[in-house]
Amino acid sequence: MQTFVRFEQLPSYSKLTSQAELLRQQQMKKLFADDNSRFTSFSVKAPNLFLDFSKNLFNADVLGDLLALARDADVETWRSRMFAAEHINASEDRAVMHVALRDRSANPIMIDGKDARPAINAELERMRLLEQKLRSGEWKGYTGKTISDVVSIGIGGSNLGPLMVCEALKAYSDKRFTMHFVSNIDGVQIAEVLGKLNPETTLFVIASKTFTTQETMTNAATAERWFMEAAKDKAAIAKHFVAVSTNRKLVTAFGIAEENIFDMWDWVGGRFSLWSAIGLPIVIDLGFDQFVELLEGAYEMDQHFQSAPLAQNAPMLMALMGIWNRNFLGYPAQALLPYDQCLHRFPAYMQQAEMESNGKSVNWAGEQVNFGTVPLVWGEVGINGQHAFYQMLHQGTDIIPADFIGSIEPTENVPGHHDALMANYFAQTQALMQGIDADQVRQELTAKGVSPARIEEIVEHKVHRGNRPTNSILLQKVSARSLGSLIALYEHKIFVQGIIWRVHSYDQWGVELGKVLAAGIQPELDLARGINPAHDSSTIGLINYYKQLKKKP
Ligand code: G6Q
């Protein structure tokens, strides 16, 4: 491990700590009142989207110090290393090259001494051909019928991306196929999906990078059993099962035909894999051309990230604002609030990308860090949230910075709806920033004729202190291209924050531990078997309780 300067020892860190003391005393609405160029100074146009970060509690000096922090942390060098396929995923000794999957140039992409472009293009071409055969009806099921339903079986990184994108781009689908996504090992989910389907017209896509994930393997085995009950003949599997994996050996052992295996590579992390053949459900649902648009949108953002000066670089600015809010102002969470129904799965998708990547507490040297890394990332469609948890955003004791994501044009233009939606988008960030003070509340209530005594009883309850930071992201319209750019914006934000915090963003040992323990516990749930006495008393007690009340099979 090469030497590095720890986050809290970077020269700009102490400056930012002092700046935070000063800024905490400031009111954002005063910063706006004092500087009418604040919006122009603190907003940027990036490929296929616009970012306004002016409603954060900072000023030009703070931004200068944050940009210095990025330079002190050598973010630009690390960015070059990532794009040059160096093994920046040091704890797993791998390159981090999801960007290669959407590199639309014709240049070679050298990864581990080999040009990856031919293999990437070959898989893309195979995806295109499969989609074409399915859509044209050339691909037939074992009784000669065409495919009507596609079931994607996968979990985590092998599920959330395709699901989120298919939901977001529904308006662009010809609905030729009904798409189903199964991730949960809870049999309720697969039973409900299979209950609606006809095996003669169903195609299963088994998506698993490792092809060992228990949830996916269990669901795949159930799907195969269900299919074989009808088809009887093993040869029919080739017409109804395809797989995406790095593990050809296990896929073949499962019984899936060689020609139905789509490759991915260990330099693509699960949560960054929708650009690979893991995106096959996207290709099938929306068509290959839409998938290419998605890749192109992401590629445009990659180029912006690599070439825009730091002060105009949208992913860089998002990352720095996040670090300012988290580490210097001390805010514990980050909300993602899409004002676009299409993006309803976006918070869940990004929650994984952010929290699995930067939810780490040791630095590159394996030392415990003494600062906060990724905040709690959560969210929901904004307009629904307004009638639910926004109360806490406006008046709760914690300040939760929020990203508001909206579109200028809707994907479904229903008269009277979109401006009403967007009025809320604009109003909420304004309200969170400005708040409403006691004098304003008094004036309002006086104008309504409320008695002075009653006003004094309720005034404090109606005060909103404001100063709650937001970023506003505007797309022209949710499209494959703009969605590609939006996802890549957040992916690079994650990268920059990981570099500044000096944490390994591309491993996920925290996900592995539970998998290992569950595998050990499962046999103990068999009524004929004992419980490992080495467990703690709570785990033993819970398993005992479960087994006592479990009905004998
Ligand atoms: C993603 C994670 C995790 C992973 C799933 C599925 O970065 O590593 O969410 O994608 O555990 O793994 P498989 O694709 O190997 O089944």
Coordinates of C-alpha atoms and ligand atoms in Angstrom, one line a residue:
M1 CA 0.0 0.0 0.0
Q2 CA 1.5 3.3 -1.1
T3 CA 1.6 6.1 1.5
F4 CA -1.2 8.6 1.5
V5 CA -2.3 11.6 3.5
R6 CA -5.3 10.8 5.7
F7 CA -8.5 12.7 5.0
E8 CA -8.4 14.7 8.2
Q9 CA -4.7 15.5 7.6
L10 CA -5.2 17.0 4.2
P11 CA -4.1 20.7 4.3
S12 CA -7.5 22.1 3.5
Y13 CA -9.3 20.0 6.1
S14 CA -8.5 22.3 9.1
K15 CA -9.5 25.4 7.0
L16 CA -12.8 23.8 6.2
T17 CA -13.3 23.0 9.9
S18 CA -12.9 26.7 10.7
Q19 CA -15.1 27.7 7.8
A20 CA -17.8 25.4 9.1
E21 CA -17.8 27.3 12.5
L22 CA -18.5 30.5 10.6
L23 CA -21.0 29.1 8.2
R24 CA -23.0 27.5 11.0
Q25 CA -23.8 31.1 12.1
Q26 CA -25.1 32.1 8.7
Q27 CA -28.5 31.9 7.2
M28 CA -28.8 30.7 3.6
K29 CA -31.5 33.2 2.9
K30 CA -29.1 36.0 3.9
L31 CA -26.5 34.6 1.6
F32 CA -29.0 34.8 -1.2
A33 CA -30.1 38.3 -0.3
D34 CA -26.5 39.5 -0.2
D35 CA -25.5 38.0 -3.5
N36 CA -27.9 38.0 -6.4
S37 CA -25.5 36.0 -8.6
R38 CA -25.5 33.1 -6.2
F39 CA -27.6 30.9 -8.5
T40 CA -25.4 31.7 -11.5
S41 CA -22.2 31.1 -9.5
F42 CA -23.3 27.8 -8.0
S43 CA -25.0 25.9 -10.7
V44 CA -23.6 23.9 -13.6
K45 CA -24.8 22.5 -16.9
A46 CA -23.5 18.9 -17.4
P47 CA -24.4 16.5 -20.1
N48 CA -28.2 16.0 -20.2
L49 CA -28.8 17.6 -16.9
F50 CA -28.6 20.8 -14.9
L51 CA -27.3 21.0 -11.3
D52 CA -28.1 23.8 -8.9
F53 CA -26.2 23.4 -5.7
S54 CA -26.6 27.0 -4.5
K55 CA -29.1 26.1 -1.8
N56 CA -26.3 24.6 0.4
L57 CA -24.9 26.5 3.4
F58 CA -21.6 27.6 1.9
N59 CA -20.0 30.5 0.2
A60 CA -17.3 31.0 -2.5
D61 CA -14.5 30.7 0.1
V62 CA -15.8 27.3 1.2
L63 CA -16.1 26.1 -2.3
G64 CA -12.5 27.2 -2.9
D65 CA -11.4 25.2 0.1
L66 CA -13.4 22.2 -1.0
L67 CA -11.8 22.3 -4.5
A68 CA -8.5 22.5 -2.7
L69 CA -9.5 19.4 -0.7
A70 CA -10.1 17.5 -3.9
R71 CA -6.7 18.5 -5.2
D72 CA -5.0 17.7 -1.9
A73 CA -6.6 14.3 -2.0
D74 CA -5.2 13.8 -5.6
V75 CA -8.7 13.0 -6.9
E76 CA -7.6 13.9 -10.5
T77 CA -4.8 11.4 -10.4
W78 CA -7.0 8.7 -9.0
R79 CA -9.6 9.5 -11.6
S80 CA -6.9 8.9 -14.3
R81 CA -5.9 5.6 -12.6
M82 CA -9.5 4.4 -12.6
F83 CA -9.9 5.1 -16.3
A84 CA -6.5 3.6 -17.0
A85 CA -7.8 0.3 -15.4
E86 CA -5.2 0.3 -12.6
H87 CA -6.3 -2.0 -9.7
I88 CA -7.8 0.8 -7.7
N89 CA -10.1 -1.8 -6.1
A90 CA -7.0 -2.7 -4.0
S91 CA -8.7 -4.9 -1.4
E92 CA -10.0 -7.2 -4.1
D93 CA -7.0 -6.5 -6.4
R94 CA -9.2 -5.6 -9.4
A95 CA -9.7 -2.8 -11.9
V96 CA -12.9 -0.7 -11.6
M97 CA -14.0 -0.5 -15.2
H98 CA -17.7 -0.2 -15.5
V99 CA -16.8 2.9 -17.5
A100 CA -15.3 0.6 -20.2
L101 CA -18.8 -0.9 -20.8
R102 CA -20.1 2.5 -22.0
D103 CA -17.0 3.8 -23.7
R104 CA -18.4 4.6 -27.2
S105 CA -15.1 5.6 -28.7
A106 CA -13.3 3.1 -31.0
N107 CA -10.1 3.1 -28.9
P108 CA -8.7 0.0 -27.3
I109 CA -9.5 -0.4 -23.6
M110 CA -6.6 -2.2 -22.0
I111 CA -7.5 -4.1 -18.9
D112 CA -5.0 -6.4 -17.3
G113 CA -2.9 -6.3 -20.4
K114 CA -5.6 -7.2 -22.9
D115 CA -7.9 -5.0 -25.0
A116 CA -11.4 -5.6 -23.5
R117 CA -13.2 -3.8 -26.4
P118 CA -13.7 -6.9 -28.6
A119 CA -15.2 -8.9 -25.7
I120 CA -17.5 -6.0 -24.7
N121 CA -18.7 -5.5 -28.2
A122 CA -19.2 -9.2 -28.7
E123 CA -21.5 -9.4 -25.7
L124 CA -23.4 -6.3 -26.8
E125 CA -23.9 -7.9 -30.2
R126 CA -25.2 -11.1 -28.6
M127 CA -27.6 -9.1 -26.5
R128 CA -28.8 -7.3 -29.6
L129 CA -29.3 -10.6 -31.5
L130 CA -31.2 -12.2 -28.6
E131 CA -33.5 -9.2 -28.4
Q132 CA -34.1 -9.2 -32.1
K133 CA -34.9 -12.9 -32.1
L134 CA -37.3 -12.6 -29.2
R135 CA -39.0 -9.5 -30.6
S136 CA -39.3 -10.8 -34.1
G137 CA -40.7 -14.1 -32.8
E138 CA -37.9 -16.1 -34.4
W139 CA -37.0 -17.4 -30.9
K140 CA -39.7 -19.9 -30.0
G141 CA -40.5 -21.8 -26.8
Y142 CA -40.5 -25.6 -26.6
T143 CA -44.0 -25.9 -28.0
G144 CA -43.3 -23.5 -30.9
K145 CA -45.0 -20.4 -29.2
T146 CA -43.3 -17.0 -29.0
I147 CA -42.1 -15.6 -25.7
S148 CA -44.5 -13.2 -23.9
D149 CA -43.0 -13.0 -20.4
V150 CA -39.5 -12.5 -19.2
V151 CA -38.5 -13.3 -15.6
S152 CA -35.3 -11.8 -14.4
I153 CA -33.9 -13.7 -11.4
G154 CA -31.1 -11.9 -9.5
I155 CA -30.5 -9.9 -6.4
G156 CA -28.7 -6.7 -5.3
G157 CA -26.5 -5.5 -8.1
S158 CA -27.9 -8.1 -10.4
N159 CA -31.5 -6.9 -9.9
L160 CA -31.8 -3.3 -8.7
G161 CA -30.3 -1.6 -11.8
P162 CA -32.3 -3.4 -14.5
L163 CA -35.4 -3.1 -12.4
M164 CA -34.9 0.7 -11.8
V165 CA -34.2 1.4 -15.5
C166 CA -37.1 -0.7 -16.8
E167 CA -39.4 1.2 -14.5
A168 CA -37.9 4.6 -15.4
L169 CA -38.2 4.1 -19.1
K170 CA -41.5 2.3 -19.2
A171 CA -42.9 5.0 -21.6
Y172 CA -40.3 3.9 -24.2
S173 CA -41.2 0.2 -24.1
D174 CA -43.4 -1.3 -26.8
K175 CA -44.7 -3.7 -24.0
R176 CA -44.0 -6.6 -26.3
F177 CA -42.9 -8.5 -23.2
T178 CA -44.2 -8.5 -19.7
M179 CA -41.2 -8.1 -17.4
H180 CA -41.0 -9.7 -14.0
F181 CA -38.2 -9.3 -11.4
V182 CA -37.6 -11.9 -8.7
S183 CA -35.0 -11.2 -6.1
N184 CA -36.3 -12.3 -2.7
I185 CA -35.7 -15.9 -1.4
D186 CA -39.1 -15.5 0.3
G187 CA -41.1 -17.9 -1.8
V188 CA -44.0 -15.5 -1.8
Q189 CA -42.4 -13.5 -4.6
I190 CA -41.6 -16.2 -7.1
A191 CA -44.9 -18.1 -6.4
E192 CA -46.8 -14.9 -7.2
V193 CA -44.9 -14.4 -10.5
L194 CA -45.0 -18.1 -11.6
G195 CA -48.7 -18.3 -10.7
K196 CA -49.4 -15.9 -13.6
L197 CA -47.2 -17.5 -16.2
N198 CA -47.3 -20.1 -18.9
P199 CA -44.0 -22.1 -19.1
E200 CA -44.4 -22.4 -22.9
T201 CA -44.1 -18.6 -23.3
T202 CA -41.7 -17.7 -20.5
L203 CA -38.0 -16.8 -20.7
F204 CA -35.9 -16.8 -17.5
V205 CA -32.8 -14.6 -17.3
I206 CA -30.7 -15.8 -14.4
A207 CA -28.4 -12.9 -13.5
S208 CA -25.6 -13.7 -11.0
K209 CA -22.0 -12.6 -11.3
T210 CA -20.8 -15.4 -9.1
F211 CA -23.6 -17.9 -9.7
T212 CA -23.4 -18.9 -6.1
T213 CA -25.7 -16.4 -4.4
Q214 CA -28.2 -18.4 -2.3
E215 CA -31.3 -16.3 -3.1
T216 CA -30.7 -16.4 -6.8
M217 CA -29.8 -20.1 -6.9
T218 CA -32.8 -21.0 -4.9
N219 CA -35.1 -19.0 -7.1
A220 CA -33.5 -20.4 -10.3
A221 CA -33.9 -24.0 -9.0
T222 CA -37.6 -23.3 -8.3
A223 CA -38.1 -21.8 -11.7
E224 CA -36.4 -24.8 -13.3
R225 CA -38.5 -27.2 -11.3
W226 CA -41.7 -25.3 -12.3
F227 CA -40.6 -25.3 -15.9
M228 CA -39.7 -29.0 -16.0
E229 CA -43.0 -30.1 -14.5
A230 CA -44.5 -28.8 -17.7
A231 CA -41.8 -29.4 -20.3
K232 CA -40.6 -32.7 -19.0
D233 CA -37.6 -32.7 -21.4
K234 CA -34.3 -31.2 -20.3
A235 CA -33.5 -30.1 -23.9
A236 CA -36.3 -27.6 -23.6
I237 CA -34.3 -25.6 -21.0
A238 CA -32.2 -24.1 -23.9
K239 CA -35.3 -22.3 -25.2
H240 CA -36.3 -20.9 -21.8
F241 CA -33.2 -20.1 -19.7
V242 CA -30.4 -17.7 -20.3
A243 CA -27.8 -16.6 -17.8
V244 CA -25.5 -13.7 -17.2
S245 CA -22.4 -14.6 -15.1
T246 CA -18.6 -14.6 -14.8
N247 CA -18.9 -18.2 -13.8
R248 CA -19.5 -20.3 -17.0
K249 CA -18.7 -23.5 -15.2
L250 CA -21.5 -23.3 -12.6
V251 CA -23.9 -22.0 -15.2
T252 CA -23.3 -25.0 -17.4
A253 CA -23.6 -27.3 -14.4
F254 CA -27.0 -25.8 -13.8
G255 CA -28.0 -27.0 -17.2
I256 CA -28.0 -23.7 -19.2
A257 CA -26.8 -24.1 -22.8
E258 CA -23.4 -22.6 -23.6
E259 CA -24.8 -20.3 -26.3
N260 CA -27.2 -18.9 -23.7
I261 CA -24.5 -17.7 -21.3
F262 CA -23.7 -14.0 -21.4
D263 CA -20.3 -13.0 -20.0
M264 CA -19.4 -10.3 -17.5
W265 CA -16.1 -9.6 -15.9
D266 CA -14.6 -9.3 -12.5
W267 CA -13.7 -5.7 -13.2
V268 CA -17.4 -4.8 -13.1
G269 CA -18.8 -4.5 -9.6
G270 CA -22.3 -5.8 -9.1
R271 CA -23.8 -2.4 -8.2
F272 CA -22.2 -0.9 -11.3
S273 CA -23.1 -3.7 -13.6
L274 CA -26.3 -2.6 -15.4
W275 CA -24.1 -1.4 -18.3
S276 CA -23.0 -5.0 -18.9
A277 CA -25.1 -8.0 -19.9
I278 CA -26.7 -7.7 -16.5
G279 CA -28.7 -5.0 -18.4
L280 CA -30.2 -7.8 -20.6
P281 CA -33.7 -7.3 -19.2
I282 CA -33.4 -3.6 -20.2
V283 CA -32.4 -4.6 -23.8
I284 CA -35.3 -7.1 -24.0
D285 CA -37.9 -4.7 -22.6
L286 CA -36.8 -1.5 -24.3
G287 CA -34.9 -2.6 -27.3
F288 CA -31.2 -2.5 -28.0
D289 CA -31.2 1.1 -29.4
Q290 CA -32.6 2.4 -26.1
F291 CA -29.8 0.5 -24.2
V292 CA -27.2 2.2 -26.5
E293 CA -28.8 5.6 -25.6
L294 CA -28.4 4.7 -21.9
L295 CA -24.7 3.8 -22.5
E296 CA -24.2 7.0 -24.5
G297 CA -25.7 9.2 -21.8
A298 CA -23.4 7.6 -19.2
Y299 CA -20.4 8.0 -21.6
E300 CA -21.1 11.7 -22.0
M301 CA -21.1 12.1 -18.2
D302 CA -17.8 10.1 -18.1
Q303 CA -16.2 12.5 -20.5
H304 CA -17.5 15.5 -18.6
F305 CA -16.2 14.0 -15.4
Q306 CA -12.8 13.5 -16.9
S307 CA -12.4 16.8 -18.7
A308 CA -14.5 19.6 -17.0
P309 CA -12.5 21.8 -14.7
L310 CA -13.1 20.9 -11.1
A311 CA -15.2 24.0 -10.4
Q312 CA -17.6 23.1 -13.2
N313 CA -17.5 19.4 -12.8
A314 CA -20.9 18.2 -11.7
P315 CA -19.9 14.8 -10.1
M316 CA -17.0 16.5 -8.3
L317 CA -19.3 19.3 -7.0
M318 CA -21.9 16.9 -5.8
A319 CA -19.2 14.9 -4.0
L320 CA -17.7 18.0 -2.4
M321 CA -21.1 19.4 -1.3
G322 CA -21.8 15.9 0.2
I323 CA -18.5 16.0 2.1
W324 CA -19.1 19.5 3.3
N325 CA -22.5 18.6 4.7
R326 CA -21.4 15.3 6.2
N327 CA -18.0 16.0 7.6
F328 CA -17.9 19.7 8.3
L329 CA -21.5 20.6 9.1
G330 CA -22.1 17.1 10.6
Y331 CA -25.3 16.1 8.9
P332 CA -26.0 12.4 9.3
A333 CA -28.1 11.5 6.2
Q334 CA -28.8 12.3 2.6
A335 CA -32.3 12.1 1.0
L336 CA -32.9 11.4 -2.6
L337 CA -36.3 12.8 -3.7
P338 CA -37.3 12.3 -7.4
Y339 CA -40.2 14.5 -8.6
D340 CA -40.8 12.1 -11.4
Q341 CA -42.8 9.0 -11.0
C342 CA -40.6 7.2 -13.5
L343 CA -37.7 7.4 -11.1
H344 CA -39.5 5.8 -8.2
R345 CA -36.9 3.0 -7.8
F346 CA -34.0 5.5 -8.2
P347 CA -33.5 6.1 -4.4
A348 CA -33.4 2.3 -3.7
Y349 CA -30.9 1.8 -6.5
M350 CA -28.6 4.7 -5.4
Q351 CA -28.9 3.7 -1.8
Q352 CA -27.1 0.5 -2.7
A353 CA -24.5 2.2 -4.9
E354 CA -23.7 4.8 -2.2
M355 CA -24.0 2.8 1.0
E356 CA -22.4 -0.4 -0.2
S357 CA -19.5 1.5 -1.8
N358 CA -18.7 4.0 1.0
G359 CA -20.3 2.4 4.0
K360 CA -16.8 1.7 5.3
S361 CA -15.0 2.6 8.5
V362 CA -11.3 1.8 7.8
N363 CA -9.1 3.7 5.5
W364 CA -6.7 2.3 2.8
A365 CA -4.2 1.5 5.5
G366 CA -6.8 -0.5 7.5
E367 CA -7.0 2.1 10.2
Q368 CA -10.3 2.9 11.9
V369 CA -11.4 6.4 10.7
N370 CA -12.6 9.0 13.2
F371 CA -15.0 10.8 10.8
G372 CA -18.3 9.9 9.2
T373 CA -18.1 8.2 5.8
V374 CA -21.3 7.7 3.8
P375 CA -24.4 9.2 5.4
L376 CA -27.6 7.3 5.6
V377 CA -28.9 7.5 2.0
W378 CA -32.7 7.1 1.7
G379 CA -35.6 8.5 -0.2
E380 CA -38.9 8.2 -1.9
V381 CA -40.8 9.9 -4.6
G382 CA -40.8 13.5 -3.4
I383 CA -44.4 14.4 -3.9
N384 CA -45.5 11.4 -1.8
G385 CA -42.9 12.2 0.8
Q386 CA -44.3 15.7 1.2
H387 CA -47.4 14.2 2.7
A388 CA -45.4 11.9 5.0
F389 CA -41.8 12.4 6.2
Y390 CA -41.2 15.9 5.0
Q391 CA -42.4 17.2 8.3
M392 CA -39.1 16.0 9.8
L393 CA -37.1 17.5 6.9
H394 CA -38.7 20.9 7.6
Q395 CA -38.9 20.9 11.4
G396 CA -37.1 17.9 12.8
T397 CA -34.0 18.1 15.1
D398 CA -31.7 16.7 12.4
I399 CA -30.8 18.5 9.2
I400 CA -31.1 16.2 6.3
P401 CA -29.6 17.4 3.0
A402 CA -31.7 16.4 0.0
D403 CA -31.3 16.0 -3.7
F404 CA -34.4 17.0 -5.6
I405 CA -34.5 15.4 -9.1
G406 CA -37.1 16.7 -11.6
S407 CA -37.8 16.9 -15.3
I408 CA -38.8 19.8 -17.5
E409 CA -41.0 17.6 -19.6
P410 CA -43.0 14.6 -18.3
T411 CA -42.8 11.2 -20.1
E412 CA -46.6 11.1 -20.0
N413 CA -48.2 14.5 -20.7
V414 CA -51.5 14.5 -18.9
P415 CA -53.0 18.0 -19.0
G416 CA -52.8 19.9 -15.7
H417 CA -50.4 17.6 -13.9
H418 CA -46.8 18.5 -14.6
D419 CA -46.7 22.1 -13.6
A420 CA -48.6 21.2 -10.5
L421 CA -45.9 18.6 -9.7
M422 CA -43.0 21.0 -10.5
A423 CA -44.5 23.8 -8.5
N424 CA -44.0 21.6 -5.5
Y425 CA -40.4 20.7 -6.5
F426 CA -39.5 24.4 -6.6
A427 CA -41.5 25.3 -3.5
Q428 CA -40.0 22.7 -1.3
T429 CA -36.4 23.6 -1.8
Q430 CA -37.3 27.2 -1.3
A431 CA -39.1 26.4 1.9
L432 CA -36.3 24.2 3.2
M433 CA -33.8 27.0 2.5
Q434 CA -35.8 30.0 3.7
G435 CA -37.9 28.6 6.4
I436 CA -40.3 31.0 8.2
D437 CA -39.3 32.9 11.3
A438 CA -41.4 33.9 14.3
D439 CA -42.0 37.5 13.1
Q440 CA -43.3 36.2 9.8
V441 CA -45.6 33.7 11.6
R442 CA -46.9 36.5 13.8
Q443 CA -47.7 38.7 10.8
E444 CA -49.4 35.9 9.0
L445 CA -51.6 35.0 12.0
T446 CA -52.4 38.6 12.8
A447 CA -53.5 39.1 9.2
K448 CA -55.8 36.1 9.6
G449 CA -57.3 37.8 12.7
V450 CA -55.9 35.4 15.3
S451 CA -55.8 36.9 18.8
P452 CA -52.3 37.9 20.2
A453 CA -52.6 35.5 23.1
R454 CA -53.4 32.6 20.7
I455 CA -50.5 33.6 18.4
E456 CA -48.0 33.5 21.3
E457 CA -49.3 30.0 22.2
I458 CA -48.6 28.6 18.7
V459 CA -45.9 30.7 17.2
E460 CA -42.9 28.5 18.0
H461 CA -44.7 25.4 16.6
K462 CA -45.1 27.1 13.3
V463 CA -41.5 28.4 13.0
H464 CA -39.4 26.7 10.3
R465 CA -35.7 27.5 10.9
G466 CA -34.8 26.9 7.2
N467 CA -31.1 26.5 6.3
R468 CA -31.8 23.0 5.1
P469 CA -29.5 22.2 2.2
T470 CA -30.7 20.9 -1.1
N471 CA -29.3 20.2 -4.6
S472 CA -31.7 20.6 -7.5
I473 CA -31.1 18.4 -10.5
L474 CA -33.2 19.0 -13.6
L475 CA -33.4 16.7 -16.6
Q476 CA -35.1 17.8 -19.8
K477 CA -37.1 14.6 -19.7
V478 CA -36.4 11.2 -18.3
S479 CA -35.0 9.3 -21.3
A480 CA -32.5 6.5 -21.7
R481 CA -29.8 9.1 -22.5
S482 CA -30.6 11.5 -19.5
L483 CA -31.0 8.5 -17.2
G484 CA -27.6 7.2 -18.3
S485 CA -26.1 10.6 -17.4
L486 CA -27.9 10.8 -14.1
I487 CA -26.7 7.4 -12.9
A488 CA -23.1 8.1 -14.0
L489 CA -23.3 11.5 -12.2
Y490 CA -23.9 9.6 -8.9
E491 CA -21.4 6.8 -9.7
H492 CA -18.6 9.4 -10.0
K493 CA -19.8 11.3 -7.0
I494 CA -19.3 8.0 -5.0
F495 CA -15.9 7.5 -6.5
V496 CA -14.7 11.0 -5.5
Q497 CA -16.0 10.7 -2.0
G498 CA -14.3 7.3 -1.5
I499 CA -11.0 8.8 -2.7
I500 CA -11.3 11.8 -0.4
W501 CA -12.3 9.6 2.6
R502 CA -9.5 7.2 1.7
V503 CA -11.8 4.2 1.8
H504 CA -12.1 1.2 -0.5
S505 CA -15.3 1.9 -2.4
Y506 CA -15.4 -1.2 -4.5
D507 CA -15.4 -4.1 -2.0
Q508 CA -18.4 -5.2 0.1
W509 CA -17.2 -7.5 2.8
G510 CA -20.1 -6.3 4.9
V511 CA -22.4 -8.1 2.5
E512 CA -20.4 -11.3 2.6
L513 CA -20.4 -11.9 6.4
G514 CA -24.2 -12.3 6.6
K515 CA -24.2 -14.7 3.6
V516 CA -21.6 -17.0 5.3
L517 CA -23.5 -17.0 8.7
A518 CA -26.8 -17.8 7.0
A519 CA -25.3 -20.7 5.2
G520 CA -24.2 -22.1 8.6
I521 CA -27.6 -21.5 10.3
Q522 CA -29.8 -22.9 7.6
P523 CA -29.2 -26.6 8.4
E524 CA -29.8 -25.9 12.1
L525 CA -33.4 -24.9 11.2
D526 CA -34.2 -28.6 10.3
L527 CA -36.2 -30.0 13.2
A528 CA -34.1 -33.2 13.2
R529 CA -30.9 -31.2 13.7
G530 CA -29.4 -29.5 16.7
I531 CA -28.4 -25.8 17.2
N532 CA -24.7 -24.9 17.3
P533 CA -24.1 -24.2 21.0
A534 CA -21.4 -21.7 20.1
H535 CA -24.0 -19.2 19.1
D536 CA -24.9 -16.4 21.5
S537 CA -27.9 -16.9 23.7
S538 CA -30.1 -14.5 21.7
T539 CA -29.5 -16.4 18.5
I540 CA -30.0 -19.8 20.2
G541 CA -33.1 -18.5 21.9
L542 CA -34.6 -17.2 18.6
I543 CA -33.8 -20.3 16.6
N544 CA -35.3 -22.4 19.4
Y545 CA -38.5 -20.3 19.5
Y546 CA -38.8 -20.6 15.7
K547 CA -38.3 -24.4 15.7
Q548 CA -40.7 -24.9 18.6
L549 CA -43.5 -23.1 16.7
K550 CA -42.6 -24.3 13.2
K551 CA -45.1 -26.8 11.9
K552 CA -43.6 -30.2 11.0
P553 CA -43.4 -30.6 7.3
Ligands
G6Q1 C1 -23.1 -5.5 -5.5 C2 -23.0 -6.5 -4.4 C3 -24.2 -7.3 -4.3 C4 -24.3 -8.4 -5.4 C5 -25.4 -9.4 -5.0 C6 -25.6 -10.4 -6.1 O1 -22.1 -4.7 -5.7 O2 -21.9 -7.2 -4.5 O3 -25.4 -6.6 -4.3 O4 -24.6 -7.8 -6.6 O5 -25.0 -10.0 -3.8 O6 -24.4 -11.1 -6.4 P1 -24.3 -12.1 -7.7 O7 -24.5 -11.2 -8.9 O8 -23.0 -12.7 -7.6 O9 -25.4 -13.1 -7.5

